Short mmCIF file of C-alpha atoms in Angstrom, two decimals:
data_model
loop_
_atom_site.label_atom_id
_atom_site.label_comp_id
_atom_site.label_asym_id
_atom_site.label_seq_id
_atom_site.Cartn_x
_atom_site.Cartn_y
_atom_site.Cartn_z
CA MET L 66 -35.80 4.52 3.64
CA GLY L 67 -33.40 1.93 1.52
CA VAL L 68 -33.71 3.61 -1.14
CA GLY L 69 -33.24 6.91 0.42
CA LEU L 70 -29.59 5.52 2.01
CA GLY L 71 -28.59 4.07 -1.41
CA GLY L 72 -27.97 8.34 -2.37
CA VAL L 73 -25.33 8.51 1.27
CA MET L 74 -22.09 8.68 -1.44
CA VAL L 75 -22.64 10.96 -3.88
CA PRO L 76 -22.59 13.98 -0.91
CA PHE L 77 -19.09 12.44 0.16
CA ASP L 78 -17.79 12.49 -3.67
CA LEU L 79 -18.98 15.85 -4.26
CA LEU L 80 -16.92 16.99 -1.16
CA SER L 81 -13.76 15.02 -1.85
CA GLU L 82 -13.63 16.57 -5.28
CA ILE L 83 -13.65 20.24 -3.82
CA ALA L 84 -11.29 19.50 -1.31
CA PRO L 85 -7.57 20.87 -0.86
CA PRO L 86 -5.37 17.36 -1.92
CA LYS L 87 -3.06 17.75 0.69
CA GLN L 88 -6.27 18.58 3.13
CA ARG L 89 -8.69 15.99 1.63
CA GLY L 90 -8.56 13.33 3.85
CA ALA L 91 -8.88 15.86 7.01
CA VAL L 92 -11.63 17.74 5.36
CA LEU L 93 -13.78 15.15 4.51
CA ASN L 94 -13.23 14.03 8.19
CA LEU L 95 -14.96 15.97 9.14
CA THR L 96 -18.28 14.32 8.37
CA ASN L 97 -16.87 11.48 10.54
CA TRP L 98 -17.45 13.52 13.53
CA PHE L 99 -20.59 14.83 13.11
CA TRP L 100 -21.23 10.93 12.33
CA CYS L 101 -19.74 9.87 15.91
CA ALA L 102 -22.91 12.84 17.45
CA GLY L 103 -25.25 11.56 15.19
CA SER L 104 -24.48 8.24 16.65
CA ILE L 105 -24.35 9.16 20.23
CA LEU L 106 -27.88 11.17 19.82
CA VAL L 107 -29.67 7.89 18.60
CA LEU L 108 -28.95 6.29 21.47
CA VAL L 109 -29.95 9.12 23.57
CA ALA L 110 -33.33 9.08 21.78
CA ALA L 111 -32.97 4.84 22.17
CA TRP L 112 -33.04 5.72 25.16
CA PHE L 113 -35.89 8.05 25.69
CA SER L 114 -38.93 6.93 24.36
CA VAL L 115 -37.46 3.05 23.72
CA GLY L 116 -35.65 2.71 27.26
CA SER L 117 -36.01 4.37 30.83
CA LEU L 118 -34.53 7.51 30.29
CA ALA L 119 -38.14 8.98 30.90
CA PRO L 120 -40.62 6.87 32.58
CA GLY L 121 -44.35 7.27 31.88
CA PHE L 122 -43.08 9.02 27.60
CA PRO L 123 -44.13 7.31 24.96
CA PRO L 124 -48.16 7.00 26.18
CA SER L 125 -49.24 3.87 26.24
CA SER L 126 -50.84 3.99 23.14
CA TRP L 127 -47.70 4.57 21.16
CA GLU L 128 -45.48 1.85 19.98
CA PRO L 129 -41.91 3.26 21.70
CA TRP L 130 -40.59 1.76 17.76
CA ARG L 131 -41.96 4.35 16.01
CA VAL L 132 -41.52 7.01 18.35
CA LEU L 133 -37.46 6.08 17.87
CA VAL L 134 -37.84 5.87 13.87
CA LEU L 135 -39.80 9.25 14.03
CA MET L 136 -36.88 10.53 16.28
CA VAL L 137 -33.64 9.43 13.96
CA VAL L 138 -35.75 10.39 10.45
CA THR L 139 -36.54 14.15 11.93
CA PRO L 140 -33.27 15.31 11.47
CA VAL L 141 -32.58 14.24 7.91
CA LEU L 142 -35.38 16.48 6.56
CA PHE L 143 -33.78 19.84 7.38
CA ALA L 144 -31.31 18.03 4.53
CA LEU L 145 -33.58 19.45 2.23
CA VAL L 146 -33.21 22.79 2.85
CA LEU L 147 -29.62 22.24 2.55
CA THR L 148 -28.90 21.04 -0.49
CA PRO L 149 -29.36 24.05 -2.59
CA ALA L 150 -26.68 25.62 -1.07
CA LEU L 151 -24.88 22.47 -3.17
CA VAL L 152 -22.76 22.62 -5.70
CA GLU L 153 -21.76 20.82 -8.66
CA SER L 154 -18.10 18.92 -9.16
CA PRO L 155 -16.43 21.32 -10.85
CA HIS L 156 -13.53 18.39 -11.64
CA TRP L 157 -16.67 16.11 -13.47
CA LEU L 158 -17.87 19.67 -15.25
CA VAL L 159 -14.56 20.03 -16.76
CA GLU L 160 -14.38 16.35 -17.65
CA GLN L 161 -17.86 16.67 -19.11
CA GLY L 162 -16.74 19.69 -21.47
CA ARG L 163 -19.03 22.09 -19.38
CA CYS L 164 -16.23 24.14 -18.44
CA ASP L 165 -17.97 27.86 -17.98
CA GLU L 166 -20.32 26.12 -16.01
CA ALA L 167 -17.18 24.24 -13.51
CA MET L 168 -15.47 28.47 -13.40
CA ALA L 169 -18.94 29.98 -12.05
CA VAL L 170 -18.89 26.94 -9.38
CA LEU L 171 -15.30 27.54 -8.83
CA GLU L 172 -15.82 31.37 -8.60
CA LYS L 173 -19.74 31.08 -6.28
CA ILE L 174 -16.99 29.24 -3.99
CA ALA L 175 -14.10 31.74 -3.69
CA ARG L 176 -17.35 33.92 -2.98
CA LEU L 177 -18.63 32.38 -0.39
CA ASN L 178 -15.33 31.88 1.41
CA CYS L 179 -14.58 35.08 1.44
CA ARG L 180 -11.32 34.71 -1.69
CA PRO L 181 -10.45 36.88 -4.23
CA PRO L 182 -11.89 36.25 -8.01
CA ILE L 183 -10.08 33.22 -8.89
CA SER L 184 -10.13 34.95 -12.77
CA GLY L 185 -7.35 37.90 -11.95
CA ASP L 186 -6.13 40.24 -9.20
CA ALA L 187 -8.57 43.45 -8.95
CA GLY L 188 -10.79 42.91 -10.59
CA LEU L 189 -8.21 43.12 -13.65
CA GLY L 190 -7.93 39.53 -14.40
CA ASP L 191 -11.61 38.68 -14.97
CA SER L 192 -11.82 41.28 -18.45
CA LEU L 193 -8.36 39.41 -19.38
CA LEU L 194 -9.56 36.62 -19.21
CA SER L 195 -12.68 37.34 -20.60
CA ALA L 196 -11.04 38.46 -23.39
CA ARG L 197 -8.52 35.77 -24.07
CA LEU L 198 -11.44 33.16 -23.86
CA SER L 199 -13.36 35.43 -26.56
CA ALA L 200 -10.08 35.80 -28.23
CA ARG L 201 -9.88 32.20 -28.48
CA PRO L 202 -13.29 29.98 -28.62
CA SER L 203 -12.18 27.02 -29.82
CA ALA L 204 -9.71 26.80 -27.97
CA GLY L 205 -11.26 26.25 -24.64
CA LEU L 206 -10.14 26.65 -21.34
CA ARG L 207 -8.21 24.60 -20.70
CA ASP L 208 -5.92 25.50 -23.19
CA SER L 209 -6.32 28.90 -22.40
CA LEU L 210 -5.59 28.57 -18.71
CA LEU L 211 -2.33 26.41 -19.58
CA ASP L 212 -1.57 29.57 -21.96
CA LEU L 213 -2.52 32.22 -19.06
CA VAL L 214 -0.60 29.62 -15.65
CA ALA L 215 2.96 29.12 -16.28
CA ASP L 216 3.69 26.84 -12.96
CA ASP L 217 1.87 27.00 -10.18
CA GLY L 218 4.63 28.37 -8.01
CA ALA L 219 4.04 32.38 -8.48
CA ASP L 220 1.11 34.08 -9.73
CA ALA L 221 1.34 33.80 -13.74
CA ASP L 222 1.68 36.55 -16.05
CA VAL L 223 -1.23 37.36 -18.03
CA GLY L 224 0.16 39.46 -20.18
CA ALA L 225 -0.93 42.87 -22.25
CA GLY L 226 -3.89 43.17 -21.82
CA ALA L 227 -6.47 46.35 -23.46
CA GLY L 228 -4.17 49.54 -23.26
CA GLY L 229 -1.41 47.76 -22.98
CA VAL L 230 -2.74 46.96 -19.09
CA THR L 231 -0.19 44.37 -17.55
CA ALA L 232 -1.56 41.74 -14.77
CA ARG L 233 -1.44 38.72 -13.12
CA LEU L 234 -3.50 35.97 -12.45
CA ASP L 235 -4.29 34.98 -9.04
CA PRO L 236 -3.16 32.27 -7.40
CA GLY L 237 -6.97 30.66 -7.85
CA ALA L 238 -6.23 30.47 -11.50
CA VAL L 239 -3.35 28.09 -11.07
CA ARG L 240 -5.08 25.68 -8.59
CA LEU L 241 -8.13 26.28 -11.35
CA SER L 242 -5.71 25.39 -13.86
CA ARG L 243 -4.38 22.12 -12.19
CA LEU L 244 -7.79 21.68 -12.26
CA SER L 245 -9.05 22.21 -15.95
CA GLN L 246 -6.11 18.87 -16.36
CA GLY L 247 -9.15 17.25 -15.91
CA VAL L 248 -9.74 17.47 -19.91
CA SER L 249 -6.94 15.21 -20.61
CA MET L 250 -7.90 12.97 -18.68
CA SER L 251 -10.87 12.27 -21.48
CA ALA L 252 -8.43 12.09 -24.52
CA ARG L 253 -6.39 9.71 -21.95
CA ALA L 254 -9.16 7.33 -21.47
CA ASN L 255 -10.14 7.61 -24.84
CA HIS L 256 -6.88 6.36 -25.56
CA GLU L 257 -7.00 3.70 -23.68
CA ARG L 258 -10.20 2.76 -25.11
CA ALA L 259 -8.63 2.15 -28.40
CA ALA L 260 -5.95 0.53 -27.74
CA ALA L 261 -8.43 -2.49 -25.97
CA THR L 262 -7.88 -6.09 -27.02
CA PRO L 263 -10.55 -7.60 -28.48
CA ALA L 264 -11.98 -9.25 -25.22
CA GLU L 265 -11.92 -5.84 -23.82
CA ARG L 266 -13.81 -4.72 -27.18
CA ALA L 267 -15.87 -7.17 -26.92
CA ALA L 268 -16.71 -6.53 -23.45
CA ARG L 269 -18.09 -3.59 -23.26
CA LEU L 270 -20.25 -4.25 -26.60
CA CYS L 271 -22.11 -6.83 -23.93
CA LEU L 272 -22.35 -3.93 -21.46
CA LYS L 273 -23.29 -1.19 -23.48
CA PRO L 274 -26.48 -2.13 -24.16
CA LEU L 275 -27.13 -3.18 -20.78
CA GLY L 276 -27.67 0.86 -19.51
CA LEU L 277 -24.32 0.51 -17.61
CA GLY L 278 -22.73 3.70 -18.39
CA GLY L 279 -19.08 4.03 -16.24
CA ALA L 280 -19.17 0.27 -15.46
CA VAL L 281 -18.07 -0.31 -18.57
CA ASP L 282 -14.62 1.80 -18.74
CA ILE L 283 -14.13 -0.64 -14.72
CA LEU L 284 -14.41 -3.67 -16.14
CA ALA L 285 -12.94 -2.60 -19.23
CA GLU L 286 -9.49 -1.53 -18.34
CA PRO L 287 -7.31 -4.25 -16.53
CA ALA L 288 -5.66 -1.90 -14.01
CA LEU L 289 -8.87 0.19 -13.37
CA ARG L 290 -11.01 -3.49 -12.47
CA GLN L 291 -8.37 -4.57 -10.50
CA ARG L 292 -8.22 -2.09 -8.25
CA ALA L 293 -11.97 -1.77 -7.95
CA LEU L 294 -12.62 -5.77 -7.74
CA THR L 295 -10.43 -5.32 -4.32
CA HIS L 296 -11.92 -2.02 -3.20
CA TRP L 297 -15.44 -3.36 -3.34
CA LEU L 298 -13.62 -7.53 -1.73
CA LEU L 299 -12.76 -4.49 0.85
CA TRP L 300 -15.89 -2.75 1.21
CA LEU L 301 -18.22 -6.53 1.54
CA ILE L 302 -16.05 -8.17 4.04
CA ALA L 303 -15.84 -4.68 6.13
CA GLY L 304 -19.61 -4.27 5.57
CA PHE L 305 -20.32 -7.57 7.53
CA GLY L 306 -17.50 -7.17 9.90
CA TRP L 307 -18.46 -3.72 10.66
CA ALA L 308 -22.42 -4.40 11.36
CA GLY L 309 -20.74 -7.43 13.41
CA THR L 310 -19.32 -5.88 15.68
CA VAL L 311 -21.91 -3.28 16.39
CA TYR L 312 -23.99 -6.08 17.03
CA PHE L 313 -21.69 -8.12 19.07
CA GLN L 314 -20.85 -6.30 21.80
CA THR L 315 -24.66 -5.06 22.02
CA PHE L 316 -25.25 -8.16 22.99
CA ILE L 317 -22.36 -9.09 24.80
CA LEU L 318 -23.02 -5.85 26.99
CA GLY L 319 -26.69 -6.25 27.07
CA ASN L 320 -28.55 -7.86 30.36
CA ASN L 321 -29.08 -10.80 28.02
CA GLY L 322 -25.10 -10.92 27.68
CA SER L 323 -21.60 -11.80 28.66
CA ALA L 324 -22.27 -9.94 31.41
CA SER L 325 -24.72 -11.36 33.63
CA ASP L 326 -25.02 -14.29 31.74
CA ASP L 327 -24.80 -17.79 33.63
CA ALA L 328 -22.84 -19.40 30.65
CA GLY L 329 -19.56 -16.94 30.22
CA ASP L 330 -19.23 -16.21 34.05
CA ALA L 331 -18.72 -19.76 33.61
CA GLY L 332 -15.96 -19.08 31.58
CA SER L 333 -17.28 -20.49 28.18
CA GLY L 334 -18.48 -17.80 26.72
CA PRO L 335 -21.52 -16.14 25.74
CA THR L 336 -24.03 -17.64 24.33
CA ASN L 337 -26.99 -16.10 23.15
CA ALA L 338 -30.55 -18.14 22.01
CA SER L 339 -32.27 -17.08 25.12
CA SER L 340 -31.87 -13.65 23.45
CA ALA L 341 -32.74 -14.23 19.90
CA PHE L 342 -36.02 -12.66 19.63
CA ALA L 343 -35.28 -10.57 23.06
CA CYS L 344 -34.25 -6.30 22.54
CA ASP L 345 -32.26 -6.23 25.72
CA PHE L 346 -29.75 -3.44 25.92
CA ASP L 347 -27.99 -1.65 28.23
CA TYR L 348 -27.54 2.02 27.46
CA THR L 349 -25.60 2.88 31.07
CA ALA L 350 -23.07 0.55 29.71
CA GLN L 351 -23.25 1.12 25.67
CA LEU L 352 -22.83 4.97 26.02
CA PRO L 353 -19.26 5.41 27.21
CA VAL L 354 -18.07 2.90 24.82
CA LEU L 355 -19.97 4.47 22.13
CA ALA L 356 -18.28 7.37 22.57
CA SER L 357 -14.89 5.75 22.67
CA GLU L 358 -15.79 6.44 18.83
CA LEU L 359 -14.64 10.32 19.22
CA PRO L 360 -11.26 9.80 20.17
CA GLY L 361 -10.18 7.32 16.65
CA THR L 362 -12.08 9.95 14.65
CA LEU L 363 -9.59 12.74 16.70
CA LEU L 364 -6.74 10.42 15.62
CA VAL L 365 -7.74 10.15 11.61
CA GLN L 366 -7.84 14.28 12.53
CA LEU L 367 -4.22 14.09 13.28
CA VAL L 368 -2.86 11.38 10.72
CA VAL L 369 -4.82 10.27 7.65
CA ASP L 370 -2.86 13.04 5.09
CA SER L 371 0.85 11.92 6.52
CA PRO L 372 1.34 8.51 5.75
CA ARG L 373 4.63 8.29 8.34
CA GLY L 374 6.68 5.28 10.22
CA PRO L 375 7.64 1.79 8.01
CA PHE L 376 5.72 1.73 5.68
CA GLY L 377 3.51 4.41 5.68
CA LEU L 378 1.79 2.09 8.49
CA TRP L 379 1.71 5.29 10.96
CA GLY L 380 -0.66 7.53 8.91
CA GLY L 381 -2.18 7.36 5.69
CA ARG L 382 -5.26 6.12 4.34
CA ARG L 383 -3.30 2.24 3.86
CA GLY L 384 -2.17 2.50 7.24
CA VAL L 385 -4.92 3.07 9.03
CA GLN L 386 -7.33 1.29 7.75
CA ILE L 387 -4.11 -1.77 8.23
CA CYS L 388 -3.66 -0.89 12.12
CA ALA L 389 -6.92 0.13 13.21
CA PHE L 390 -8.17 -3.13 11.54
CA THR L 391 -5.64 -5.33 13.25
CA VAL L 392 -6.81 -3.86 16.44
CA LEU L 393 -10.00 -4.37 15.86
CA ALA L 394 -9.56 -8.07 15.33
CA THR L 395 -7.66 -8.96 17.94
CA SER L 396 -9.68 -7.15 20.65
CA SER L 397 -13.06 -8.54 19.02
CA ALA L 398 -11.33 -12.50 19.71
CA THR L 399 -10.31 -10.87 23.32
CA MET L 400 -14.00 -10.02 24.28
CA ALA L 401 -15.48 -13.22 22.53
CA LEU L 402 -14.10 -14.99 25.83
CA GLY L 403 -16.67 -13.95 28.00
CA VAL L 404 -16.31 -11.99 31.32
CA GLY L 405 -16.12 -15.63 33.11
CA VAL L 406 -12.44 -15.51 31.22
CA ILE L 407 -11.15 -12.29 31.21
CA GLY L 408 -13.81 -10.31 33.24
CA SER L 409 -17.04 -7.40 33.19
CA THR L 410 -13.84 -4.63 33.53
CA ALA L 411 -11.98 -5.73 30.48
CA VAL L 412 -14.57 -6.56 28.12
CA THR L 413 -15.74 -2.83 29.10
CA VAL L 414 -12.40 -2.18 27.87
CA LEU L 415 -11.99 -4.24 24.92
CA ALA L 416 -15.70 -3.05 23.77
CA ALA L 417 -14.40 0.24 24.12
CA LEU L 418 -11.34 -0.04 21.96
CA SER L 419 -12.92 -2.30 19.66
CA ARG L 420 -15.23 0.80 19.19
CA PHE L 421 -12.19 3.44 18.61
CA SER L 422 -10.49 1.24 15.87
CA LEU L 423 -13.84 0.28 14.46
CA ALA L 424 -14.16 4.32 14.17
CA ALA L 425 -10.48 4.75 12.82
CA GLY L 426 -10.21 1.98 10.11
CA ASN L 427 -13.97 2.89 8.82
CA SER L 428 -13.22 6.97 8.58
CA ALA L 429 -9.43 6.07 6.96
CA MET L 430 -11.89 3.67 4.02
CA TRP L 431 -14.33 5.46 3.64
CA ILE L 432 -12.17 9.60 2.44
CA ALA L 433 -10.13 6.60 0.35
CA ALA L 434 -13.49 5.32 -1.96
CA PRO L 435 -14.08 8.34 -3.86
CA GLU L 436 -10.13 8.67 -4.37
CA MET L 437 -10.13 5.48 -5.83
CA TYR L 438 -11.47 5.86 -8.93
CA PRO L 439 -11.40 8.58 -11.73
CA THR L 440 -13.70 11.64 -11.98
CA ARG L 441 -15.71 10.01 -15.05
CA VAL L 442 -16.23 6.70 -12.61
CA ARG L 443 -16.22 8.32 -8.88
CA GLY L 444 -20.26 7.66 -8.35
CA LEU L 445 -19.77 4.83 -9.53
CA GLY L 446 -16.67 3.04 -8.25
CA ALA L 447 -17.52 4.66 -5.14
CA ASN L 448 -21.51 3.82 -4.70
CA THR L 449 -20.81 0.55 -5.93
CA ALA L 450 -18.22 0.00 -3.35
CA PHE L 451 -21.10 1.10 -0.73
CA LEU L 452 -23.66 -1.14 -2.65
CA PHE L 453 -21.39 -4.07 -1.34
CA ASN L 454 -20.58 -2.58 2.44
CA VAL L 455 -24.34 -2.81 2.81
CA MET L 456 -24.77 -6.48 1.11
CA GLY L 457 -21.95 -7.33 4.07
CA CYS L 458 -24.41 -5.37 6.48
CA ILE L 459 -27.06 -8.00 5.47
CA PRO L 460 -25.88 -11.38 7.36
CA ALA L 461 -24.45 -9.50 10.27
CA SER L 462 -27.29 -9.56 12.58
CA ASN L 463 -28.59 -13.26 12.01
CA TRP L 464 -25.05 -14.38 12.83
CA VAL L 465 -24.88 -12.81 16.19
CA TYR L 466 -27.88 -13.74 17.25
CA SER L 467 -27.18 -17.79 15.76
CA GLY L 468 -27.47 -19.09 19.09
CA LEU L 469 -24.09 -20.65 18.44
CA PRO L 470 -21.53 -20.09 21.23
CA GLY L 471 -19.64 -16.74 21.82
CA TRP L 472 -16.22 -17.61 21.08
CA LEU L 473 -17.77 -18.47 17.91
CA ILE L 474 -19.78 -15.88 16.52
CA GLY L 475 -16.26 -13.70 18.08
CA ALA L 476 -13.95 -15.14 16.11
CA VAL L 477 -16.08 -15.47 12.24
CA ILE L 478 -16.45 -11.12 13.65
CA ALA L 479 -12.20 -11.00 13.95
CA ALA L 480 -11.24 -12.60 10.99
CA ALA L 481 -14.00 -10.24 8.84
CA ASN L 482 -11.69 -7.47 10.63
CA LEU L 483 -8.79 -9.24 9.59
CA SER L 484 -9.26 -9.69 6.24
CA VAL L 485 -10.12 -6.33 5.78
CA ALA L 486 -6.83 -5.07 6.86
CA VAL L 487 -4.94 -7.83 4.86
CA ILE L 488 -6.91 -6.51 1.28
CA ALA L 489 -6.46 -2.73 2.36
CA SER L 490 -2.60 -3.15 1.97
CA PHE L 491 -3.47 -4.42 -1.35
CA LEU L 492 -5.02 -1.12 -2.15
CA PRO L 493 -2.55 2.03 -3.16
CA GLU L 494 -1.82 4.63 -0.95
CA THR L 495 -4.28 7.68 -1.54
CA ALA L 496 -3.47 10.54 0.75
CA GLY L 497 -2.63 13.95 -0.88
CA ILE L 498 -2.93 12.74 -4.66
CA GLY L 499 -4.59 14.88 -7.41
CA PHE L 500 -7.22 13.62 -9.01
CA ASP L 501 -7.39 12.38 -12.00
CA GLU L 502 -3.96 13.41 -13.89
CA ASP L 503 -2.04 10.29 -10.62
CA HIS L 504 -4.73 8.15 -11.47
#
């Protein structure tokens, strides 16, 4: 299961590369709606199998946790049915010099969306483009399209074809010409590699025998290396903050948490030493808290593509992360004071606010991940970030169930989330960027 989880970022990267830049954030955020809905279904499945929603089920001969695992992994099998519908990234195909395949993918996408052929108008452009490419086979797709397409503001004049017919390219071909700029990225990368310092060249020589592939490009180019290391650090700490927040809320709202704990009622904050090995879960309290992720995801849907306000803090990828994780840190720290200090209603409201902020911050974080890297290393860079995220999640459960005072546990989790907000401020705003040419 863990090995399979390692590839979860790949389809997200693929979707980012076929989404239009100006609406990429909104398109990618649609997946977070399904994440929220799936999380709620997991809660219901646990309530039905491990909890007491359906008395008498499962049969006494069954171990409930096995039933829960079976229920939550079965839908994954349906993904196998859908995988043949996936297409390869046109950006990546162009980067690899496989321009004909990139054209075929874009034609398929246009056809599935009932759009006109991207290579021409009324079928005429197809033959003209084919003739032009066959007449200049050495030029390749990129040069041919740059000849054919004047700018992205209007259809481009193809010129006289067979029989002196003049045609104009469909706007889809204009978009394809922008995609084809990815070819120039390879040339620029080669130039940068040629101009590397002796130390950078030595680093590449050491890394290449290890089979690290694109890691050579990421670690050897100073600007990209600095961005990647900052990005990976953010995902590492965010993993601890995310898992810690979820576990801590689960404990606090549980029957052995501060809502019913003598220490919490006494005002000293929750303590969890007595429930370190217990599975005690308050489904009724968790359902509205978990559902609060839906409005958090809606907020991202509305603002993630449009940085606004002072320093762009009221929107965009970076602004959403900074604001959301700051609110998350504040609500988590306050919630840790316990029922005895702020009351049970306030704890529940703060738990919902923290999940609202957690959903918003993580959604923006995921959207920005593939945008941090050029095409040649996008998959490696984004998936390495996810690797660090998983590494950060690992110690979170041990920390929450360590038996330490609740206020200390909550303070460390809040500090982690606040650190994510600070680190996000050092990363670039990526809303609306065009892949490759803007990196």
